[in-house]
PDB file of C-alpha atoms in Angstrom:
ATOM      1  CA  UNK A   1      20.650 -12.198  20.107  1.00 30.00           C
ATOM      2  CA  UNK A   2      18.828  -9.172  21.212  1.00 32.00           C
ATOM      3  CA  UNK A   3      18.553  -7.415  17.560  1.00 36.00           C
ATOM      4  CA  UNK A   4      17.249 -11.148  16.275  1.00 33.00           C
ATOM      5  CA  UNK A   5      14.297 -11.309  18.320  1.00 32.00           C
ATOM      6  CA  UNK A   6      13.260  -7.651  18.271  1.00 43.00           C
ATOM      7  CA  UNK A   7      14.395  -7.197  14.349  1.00 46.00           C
ATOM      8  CA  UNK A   8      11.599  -5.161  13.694  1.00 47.00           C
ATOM      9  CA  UNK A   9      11.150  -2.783  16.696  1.00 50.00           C
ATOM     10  CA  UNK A  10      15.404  -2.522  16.468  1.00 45.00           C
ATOM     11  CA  UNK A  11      15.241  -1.848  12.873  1.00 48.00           C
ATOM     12  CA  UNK A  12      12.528   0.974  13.759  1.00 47.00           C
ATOM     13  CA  UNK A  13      14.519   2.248  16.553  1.00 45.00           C
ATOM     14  CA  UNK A  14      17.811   2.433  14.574  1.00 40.00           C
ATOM     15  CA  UNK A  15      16.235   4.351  11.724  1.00 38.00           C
ATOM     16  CA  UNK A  16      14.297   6.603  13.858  1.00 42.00           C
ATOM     17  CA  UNK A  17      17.461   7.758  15.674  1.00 38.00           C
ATOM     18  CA  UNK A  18      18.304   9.444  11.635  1.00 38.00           C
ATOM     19  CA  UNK A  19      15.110  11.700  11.839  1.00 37.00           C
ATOM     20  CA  UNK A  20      17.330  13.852  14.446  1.00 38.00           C
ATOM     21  CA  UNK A  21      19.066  13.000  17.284  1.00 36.00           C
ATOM     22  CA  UNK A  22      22.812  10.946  16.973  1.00 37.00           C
ATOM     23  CA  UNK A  23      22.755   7.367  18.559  1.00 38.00           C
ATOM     24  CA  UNK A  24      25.040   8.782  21.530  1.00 37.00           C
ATOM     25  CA  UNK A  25      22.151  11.131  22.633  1.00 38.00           C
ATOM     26  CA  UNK A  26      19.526   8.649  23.558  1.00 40.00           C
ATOM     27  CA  UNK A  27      21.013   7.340  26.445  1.00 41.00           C
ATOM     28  CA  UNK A  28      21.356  10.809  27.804  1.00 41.00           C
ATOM     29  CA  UNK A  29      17.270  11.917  27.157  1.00 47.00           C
ATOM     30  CA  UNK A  30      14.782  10.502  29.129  1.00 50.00           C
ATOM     31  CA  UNK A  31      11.587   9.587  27.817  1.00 51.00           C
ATOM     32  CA  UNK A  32       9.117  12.048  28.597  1.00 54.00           C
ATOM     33  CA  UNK A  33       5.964  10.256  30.284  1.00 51.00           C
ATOM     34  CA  UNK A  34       4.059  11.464  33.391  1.00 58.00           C
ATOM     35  CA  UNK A  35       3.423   9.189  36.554  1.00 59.00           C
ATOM     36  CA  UNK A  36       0.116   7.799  35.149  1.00 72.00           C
ATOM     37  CA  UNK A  37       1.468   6.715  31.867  1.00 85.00           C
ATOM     38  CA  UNK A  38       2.254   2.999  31.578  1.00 82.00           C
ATOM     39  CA  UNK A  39       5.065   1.788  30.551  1.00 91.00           C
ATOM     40  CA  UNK A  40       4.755  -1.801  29.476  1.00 93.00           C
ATOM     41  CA  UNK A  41       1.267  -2.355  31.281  1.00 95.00           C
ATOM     42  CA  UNK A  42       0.255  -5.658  29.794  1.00 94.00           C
ATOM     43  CA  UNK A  43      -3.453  -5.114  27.738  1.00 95.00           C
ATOM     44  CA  UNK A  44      -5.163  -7.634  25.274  1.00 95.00           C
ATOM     45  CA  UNK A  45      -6.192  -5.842  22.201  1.00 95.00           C
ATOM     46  CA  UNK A  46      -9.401  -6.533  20.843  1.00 96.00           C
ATOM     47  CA  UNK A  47     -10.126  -6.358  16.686  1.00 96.00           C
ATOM     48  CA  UNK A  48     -11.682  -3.383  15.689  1.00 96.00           C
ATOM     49  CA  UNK A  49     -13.475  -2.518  12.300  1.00 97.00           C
ATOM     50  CA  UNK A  50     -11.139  -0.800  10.291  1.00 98.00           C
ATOM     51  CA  UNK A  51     -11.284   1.322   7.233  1.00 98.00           C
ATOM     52  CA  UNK A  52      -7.164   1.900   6.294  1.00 98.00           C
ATOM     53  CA  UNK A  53      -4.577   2.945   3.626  1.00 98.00           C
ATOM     54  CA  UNK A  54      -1.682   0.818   2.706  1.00 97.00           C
ATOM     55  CA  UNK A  55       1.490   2.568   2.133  1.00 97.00           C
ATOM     56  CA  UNK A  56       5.263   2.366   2.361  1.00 97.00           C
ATOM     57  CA  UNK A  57       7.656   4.457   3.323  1.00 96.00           C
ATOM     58  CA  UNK A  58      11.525   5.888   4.410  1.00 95.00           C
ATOM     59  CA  UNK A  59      11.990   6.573   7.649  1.00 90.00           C
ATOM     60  CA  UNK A  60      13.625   9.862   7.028  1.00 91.00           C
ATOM     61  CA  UNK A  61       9.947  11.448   4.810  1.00 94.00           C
ATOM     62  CA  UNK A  62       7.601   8.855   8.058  1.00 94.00           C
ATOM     63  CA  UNK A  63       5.882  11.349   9.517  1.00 94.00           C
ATOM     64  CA  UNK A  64       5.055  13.268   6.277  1.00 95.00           C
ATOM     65  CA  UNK A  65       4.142   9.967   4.689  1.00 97.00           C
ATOM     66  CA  UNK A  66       2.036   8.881   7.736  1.00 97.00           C
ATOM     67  CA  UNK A  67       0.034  12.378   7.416  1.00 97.00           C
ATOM     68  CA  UNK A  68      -0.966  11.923   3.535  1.00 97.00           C
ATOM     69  CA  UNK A  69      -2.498   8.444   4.259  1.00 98.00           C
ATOM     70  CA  UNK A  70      -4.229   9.736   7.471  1.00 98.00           C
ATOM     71  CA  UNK A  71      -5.604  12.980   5.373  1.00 97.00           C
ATOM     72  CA  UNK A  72      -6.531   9.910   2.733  1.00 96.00           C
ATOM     73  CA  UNK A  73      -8.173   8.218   5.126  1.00 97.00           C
ATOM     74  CA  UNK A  74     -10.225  11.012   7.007  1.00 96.00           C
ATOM     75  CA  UNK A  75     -11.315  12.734   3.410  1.00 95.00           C
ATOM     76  CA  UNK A  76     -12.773   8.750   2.641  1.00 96.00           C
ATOM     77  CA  UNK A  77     -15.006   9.394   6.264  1.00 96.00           C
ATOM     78  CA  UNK A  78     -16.091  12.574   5.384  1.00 95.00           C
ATOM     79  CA  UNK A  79     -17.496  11.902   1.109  1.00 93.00           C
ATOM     80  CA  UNK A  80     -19.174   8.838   3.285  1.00 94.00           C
ATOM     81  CA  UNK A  81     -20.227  10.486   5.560  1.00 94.00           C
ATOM     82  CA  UNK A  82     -18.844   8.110   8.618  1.00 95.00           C
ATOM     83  CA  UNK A  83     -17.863   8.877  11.776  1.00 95.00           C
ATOM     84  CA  UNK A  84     -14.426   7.660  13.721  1.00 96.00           C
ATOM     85  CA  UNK A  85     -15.240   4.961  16.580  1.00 96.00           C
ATOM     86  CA  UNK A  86     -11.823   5.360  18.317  1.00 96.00           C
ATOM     87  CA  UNK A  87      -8.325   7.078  17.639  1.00 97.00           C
ATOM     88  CA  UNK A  88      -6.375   7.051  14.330  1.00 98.00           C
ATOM     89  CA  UNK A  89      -3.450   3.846  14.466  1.00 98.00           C
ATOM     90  CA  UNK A  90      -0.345   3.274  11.994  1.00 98.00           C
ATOM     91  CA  UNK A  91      -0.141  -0.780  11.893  1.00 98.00           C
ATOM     92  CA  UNK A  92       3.278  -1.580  10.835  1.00 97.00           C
ATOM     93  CA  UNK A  93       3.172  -4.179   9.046  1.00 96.00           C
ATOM     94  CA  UNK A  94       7.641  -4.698   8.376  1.00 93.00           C
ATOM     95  CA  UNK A  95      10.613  -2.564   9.083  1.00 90.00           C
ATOM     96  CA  UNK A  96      13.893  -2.744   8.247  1.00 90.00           C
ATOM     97  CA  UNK A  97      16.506   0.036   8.651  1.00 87.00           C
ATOM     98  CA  UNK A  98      15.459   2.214   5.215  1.00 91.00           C
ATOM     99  CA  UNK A  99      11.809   1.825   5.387  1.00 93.00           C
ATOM    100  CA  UNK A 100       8.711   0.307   6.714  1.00 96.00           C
ATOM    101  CA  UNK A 101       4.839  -0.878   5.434  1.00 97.00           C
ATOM    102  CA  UNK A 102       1.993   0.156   6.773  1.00 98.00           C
ATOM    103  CA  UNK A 103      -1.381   0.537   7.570  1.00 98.00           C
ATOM    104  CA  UNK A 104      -2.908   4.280   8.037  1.00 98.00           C
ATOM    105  CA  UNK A 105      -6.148   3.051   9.786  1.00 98.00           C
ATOM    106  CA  UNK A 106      -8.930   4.695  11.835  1.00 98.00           C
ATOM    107  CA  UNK A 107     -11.571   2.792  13.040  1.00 98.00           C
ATOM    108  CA  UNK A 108     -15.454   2.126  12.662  1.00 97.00           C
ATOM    109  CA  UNK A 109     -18.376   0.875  14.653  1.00 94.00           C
ATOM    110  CA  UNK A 110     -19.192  -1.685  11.257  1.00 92.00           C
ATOM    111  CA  UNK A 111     -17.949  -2.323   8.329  1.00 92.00           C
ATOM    112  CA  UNK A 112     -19.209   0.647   5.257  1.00 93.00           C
ATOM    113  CA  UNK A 113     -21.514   0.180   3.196  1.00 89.00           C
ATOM    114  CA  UNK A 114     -21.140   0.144  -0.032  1.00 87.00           C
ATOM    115  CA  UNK A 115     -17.331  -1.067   0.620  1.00 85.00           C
ATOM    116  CA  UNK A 116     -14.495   2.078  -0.423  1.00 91.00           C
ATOM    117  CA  UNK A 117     -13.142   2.128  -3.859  1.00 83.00           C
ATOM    118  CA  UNK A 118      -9.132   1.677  -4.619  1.00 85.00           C
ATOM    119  CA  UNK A 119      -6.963   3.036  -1.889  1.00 92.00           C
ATOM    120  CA  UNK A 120      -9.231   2.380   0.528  1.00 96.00           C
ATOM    121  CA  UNK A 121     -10.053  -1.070   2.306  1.00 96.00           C
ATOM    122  CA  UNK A 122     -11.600  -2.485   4.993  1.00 97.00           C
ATOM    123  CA  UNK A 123      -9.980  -4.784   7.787  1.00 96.00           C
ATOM    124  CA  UNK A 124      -9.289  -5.686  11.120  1.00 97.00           C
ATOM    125  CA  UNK A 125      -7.018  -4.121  13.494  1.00 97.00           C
ATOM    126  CA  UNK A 126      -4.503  -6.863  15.349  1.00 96.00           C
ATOM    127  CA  UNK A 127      -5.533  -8.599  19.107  1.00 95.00           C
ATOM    128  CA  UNK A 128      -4.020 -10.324  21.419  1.00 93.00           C
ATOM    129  CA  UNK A 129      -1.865  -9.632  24.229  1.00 92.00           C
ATOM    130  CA  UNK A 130       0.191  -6.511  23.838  1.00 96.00           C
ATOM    131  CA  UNK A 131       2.147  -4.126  26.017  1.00 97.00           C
ATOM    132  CA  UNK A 132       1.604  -0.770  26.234  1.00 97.00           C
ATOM    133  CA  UNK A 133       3.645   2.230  26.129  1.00 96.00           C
ATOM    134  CA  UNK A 134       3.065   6.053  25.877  1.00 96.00           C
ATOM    135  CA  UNK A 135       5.516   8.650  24.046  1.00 95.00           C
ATOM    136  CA  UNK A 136       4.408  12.058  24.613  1.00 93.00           C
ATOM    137  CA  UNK A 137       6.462  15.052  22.627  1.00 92.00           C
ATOM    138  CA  UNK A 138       7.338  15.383  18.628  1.00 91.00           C
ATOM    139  CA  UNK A 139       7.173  12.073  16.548  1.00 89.00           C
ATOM    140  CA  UNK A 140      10.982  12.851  15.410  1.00 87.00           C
ATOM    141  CA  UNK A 141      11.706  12.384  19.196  1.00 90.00           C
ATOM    142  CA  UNK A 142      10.023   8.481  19.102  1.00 91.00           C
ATOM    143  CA  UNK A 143      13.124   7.461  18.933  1.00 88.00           C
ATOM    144  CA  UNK A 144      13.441   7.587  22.627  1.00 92.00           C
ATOM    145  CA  UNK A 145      10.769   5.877  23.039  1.00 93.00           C
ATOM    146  CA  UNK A 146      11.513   3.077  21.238  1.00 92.00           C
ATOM    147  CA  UNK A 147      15.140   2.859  22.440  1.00 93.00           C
ATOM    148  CA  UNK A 148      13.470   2.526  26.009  1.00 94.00           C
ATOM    149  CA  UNK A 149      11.086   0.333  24.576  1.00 95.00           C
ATOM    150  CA  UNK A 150      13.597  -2.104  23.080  1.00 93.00           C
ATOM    151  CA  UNK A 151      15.974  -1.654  26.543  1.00 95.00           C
ATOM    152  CA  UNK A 152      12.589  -3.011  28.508  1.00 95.00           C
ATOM    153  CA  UNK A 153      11.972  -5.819  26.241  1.00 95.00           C
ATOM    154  CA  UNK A 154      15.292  -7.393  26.718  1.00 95.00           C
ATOM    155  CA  UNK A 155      15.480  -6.422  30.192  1.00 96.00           C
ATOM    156  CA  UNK A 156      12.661  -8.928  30.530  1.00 94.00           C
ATOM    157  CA  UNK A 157      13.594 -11.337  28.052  1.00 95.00           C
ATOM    158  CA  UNK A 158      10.263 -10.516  25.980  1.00 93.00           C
ATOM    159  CA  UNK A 159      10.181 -11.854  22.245  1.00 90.00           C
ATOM    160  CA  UNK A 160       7.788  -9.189  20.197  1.00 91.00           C
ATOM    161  CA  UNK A 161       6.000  -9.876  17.144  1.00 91.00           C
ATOM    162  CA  UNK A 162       7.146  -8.472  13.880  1.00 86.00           C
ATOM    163  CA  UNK A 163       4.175  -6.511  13.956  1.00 93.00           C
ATOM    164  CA  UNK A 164       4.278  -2.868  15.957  1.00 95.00           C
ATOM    165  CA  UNK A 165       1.076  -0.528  16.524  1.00 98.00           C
ATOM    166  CA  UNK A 166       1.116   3.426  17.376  1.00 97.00           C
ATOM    167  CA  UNK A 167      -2.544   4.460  18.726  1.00 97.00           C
ATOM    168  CA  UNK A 168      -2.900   8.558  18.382  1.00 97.00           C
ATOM    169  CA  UNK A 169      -4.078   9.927  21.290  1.00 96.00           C
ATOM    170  CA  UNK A 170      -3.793  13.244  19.730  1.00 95.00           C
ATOM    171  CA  UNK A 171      -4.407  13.746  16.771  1.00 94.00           C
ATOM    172  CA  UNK A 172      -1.582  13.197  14.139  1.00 94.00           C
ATOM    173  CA  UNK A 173      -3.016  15.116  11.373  1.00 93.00           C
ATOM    174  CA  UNK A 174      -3.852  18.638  13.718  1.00 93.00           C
ATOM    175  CA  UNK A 175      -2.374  18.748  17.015  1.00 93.00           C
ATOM    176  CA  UNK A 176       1.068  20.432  17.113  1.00 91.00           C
ATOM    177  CA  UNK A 177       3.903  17.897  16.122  1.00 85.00           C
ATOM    178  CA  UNK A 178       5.475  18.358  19.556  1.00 88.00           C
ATOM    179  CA  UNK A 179       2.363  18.021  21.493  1.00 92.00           C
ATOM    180  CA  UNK A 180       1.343  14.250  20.412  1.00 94.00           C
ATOM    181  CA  UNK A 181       0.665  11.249  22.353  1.00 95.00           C
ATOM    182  CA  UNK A 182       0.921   8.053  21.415  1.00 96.00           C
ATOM    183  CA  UNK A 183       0.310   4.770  22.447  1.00 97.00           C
ATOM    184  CA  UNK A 184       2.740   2.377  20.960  1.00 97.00           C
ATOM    185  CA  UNK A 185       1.130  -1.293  21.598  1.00 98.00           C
ATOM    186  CA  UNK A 186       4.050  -4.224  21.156  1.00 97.00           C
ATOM    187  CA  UNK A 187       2.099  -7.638  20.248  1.00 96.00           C
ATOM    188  CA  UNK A 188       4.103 -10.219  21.827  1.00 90.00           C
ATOM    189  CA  UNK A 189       5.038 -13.919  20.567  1.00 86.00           C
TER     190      UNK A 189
END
């Protein structure tokens, strides 16, 4: 029942756990957060301008693939000369256990003008009520995270969308791989 209403954060979880550690190993890491980190802390998103890439990938080339849409994305806001209005965020759009969709997105105070050209669109990033969680460490390490993620949602019976969100705190293109933080925001049904 558990793996039917949380397909897509399970299928996320289950493929991350290939980009290092075995399955047997995540019950015996904690997740690294610090006391002031929440940890499902109930926020309402509000939609944000977005200029974004649309990609696929394999879970096992992710954060490789997530990097050449963000450096896409970042050389667009630099030939146009616009500035970020808030951190870099992957939108998954579907998982499964091979791969997932995507959107590389950073966002803008408006909408540019004149609109991008082929890779590049312009959107809205999701609302509504999400729960918040914070993975600090290497993004081949998520996997924790989202194992503890997944553990919290069925300890209180939570139904997520099939829609997931990682916010960079740090960011994903420059900071050390093992120094990120993310926000990972679960829309709920």
């Amino acid at each position: 029942m558990l793996r039917c209403r949380l397909a897509p954060l399970l299928g996320l979880a289950t493929v991350m756990i290939g980009l290092g550690l075995p399955q047997h190993a995540l019950a015996q890491k904690p997740v690294i957060t610090q006391s002031i980190d929440p940890f499902g802390q109930e926020v309402k998103l509000s939609p944000k301008t977005i200029v974004y890439v649309s990609g696929s990938g394999t879970w096992d080339k992710a954060y490789d693939v997530l990097i050449e849409a963000f450096k896409k994305v970042g050389a667009y806001l630099d030939t146009a000369g616009l500035k970020a209005a808030g951190p870099a965020m992957t939108i998954y759009t579907s998982t499964d256990d091979t791969g997932f969709d995507f959107k590389a997105a950073i966002p803008l105070a408006e909408a540019p003008k004149p609109p991008p050209g082929k890779e590049i669109a312009v959107g809205q990033s999701p609302e509504g009520t999400v729960l918040k969680f914070v993975h600090r460490g290497s993004y081949d390490e998520m996997n924790q995270t989202y194992e503890a993620i997944t553990n919290y949602l069925d300890e209180k019976g939570l139904d997520a969308k099939d829609l997931l969100i990682e916010e960079y705190v740090t960011d994903l293109v420059s900071s050390p791989q093992d120094m990120l933080v993310v926000n990972v925001f679960v829309p709920l049904r």
